[in-house]
C-alpha positions as a printed Julia matrix, in Angstrom:
106×3 Matrix{Float64}:
 109.08   79.21  106.52
 106.52   81.76  107.72
 109.15   83.68  109.69
 111.48   83.8   106.68
 108.64   84.96  104.43
 107.98   87.82  106.87
 111.67   88.78  106.72
 111.47   88.89  102.92
 108.19   90.87  102.96
 109.76   93.52  105.18
 112.86   93.66  102.95
 110.58   94.17   99.95
 108.93   97.1   101.7
 105.51   95.5   102.0
 103.34   97.3   104.5
 101.94   95.14  107.32
  98.51   95.86  108.73
  99.0    95.43  112.47
  95.51   94.15  113.3
  95.05   91.65  110.47
  98.75   90.72  110.07
  98.23   91.05  106.31
 100.87   92.51  104.03
 100.02   94.86  101.19
 101.83   93.6    98.07
 101.64   94.57   94.43
  99.03   91.8    94.07
  96.85   92.82   97.02
  96.73   91.85  100.69
  98.2    88.55  101.89
  98.11   87.23  105.43
 101.62   86.42  106.64
 100.86   82.68  106.44
  99.89   83.08  102.76
 103.07   84.78  101.52
 104.44   82.77   98.58
 108.16   83.57   98.35
 109.13   79.96   99.12
 106.98   78.41   96.39
 106.24   80.95   93.65
 108.96   81.96   91.18
 107.19   85.23   90.37
 107.35   86.3    93.99
 110.91   85.09   94.5
 112.29   86.68   91.33
 111.06   90.09   92.53
 113.33   89.56   95.55
 116.27   88.56   93.33
 115.71   91.67   91.19
 115.65   93.93   94.26
 118.89   92.38   95.52
 120.49   92.96   92.1
 119.2    96.56   92.05
 121.23   97.15   95.23
 124.41   96.23   93.33
 124.76   92.58   94.31
 125.28   89.72   91.85
 123.01   86.69   92.08
 124.25   83.44   90.52
 121.85   80.53   90.07
 123.65   77.39   88.95
 123.05   73.7    88.47
 125.74   71.47   89.92
 126.0    67.74   89.24
 123.04   66.57   91.34
 122.02   69.78   93.06
 121.14   73.43   92.6
 123.14   76.39   93.91
 122.46   80.07   94.46
 125.11   82.53   95.58
 124.88   86.26   96.21
 128.06   88.32   95.82
 129.38   91.85   96.15
 132.58   92.67   94.28
 133.4    88.97   94.01
 132.94   88.33   97.74
 130.28   85.77   98.66
 127.65   87.21  100.98
 125.38   84.17  101.01
 125.07   80.85   99.27
 122.94   77.75   99.4
 123.01   74.36   97.71
 119.95   72.07   97.74
 118.07   69.6    95.58
 115.66   72.16   94.12
 116.44   75.45   92.44
 113.67   77.43   94.13
 114.78   76.21   97.56
 118.41   77.17   96.86
 117.42   80.66   95.69
 114.95   81.15   98.54
 117.47   80.09  101.21
 120.24   82.25   99.72
 117.89   85.26   99.63
 116.85   84.76  103.26
 120.49   84.41  104.33
 121.38   87.53  102.33
 118.53   89.61  103.81
 119.54   88.66  107.35
 123.13   89.71  106.54
 121.92   92.9   104.81
 119.74   93.92  107.76
 122.73   93.6   110.09
 125.18   95.41  107.78
 123.2    98.01  105.79
 124.28  101.04  107.8
């Protein structure tokens, strides 16, 4: 979880202080172990909004007994995740997307 939160923080452009390993966010400094993307909708929705601002479509859906989040570009699925909780599905899809984006952005 901590590694994935660091990946998201870097994607969001948060500045990391090398000595303290704290990230400067819009809400102040947070040590990398205290980043809240995996458990706080306010933090996670900022990520979703940034992804959408880059031209991608984010779908968050409820299936029969599970939750799904997919991220698309021109109808092509870039990432997708289905789990029991909505926040986990969105978080996992965002992490998967950011890893793909970092490899393909150039």
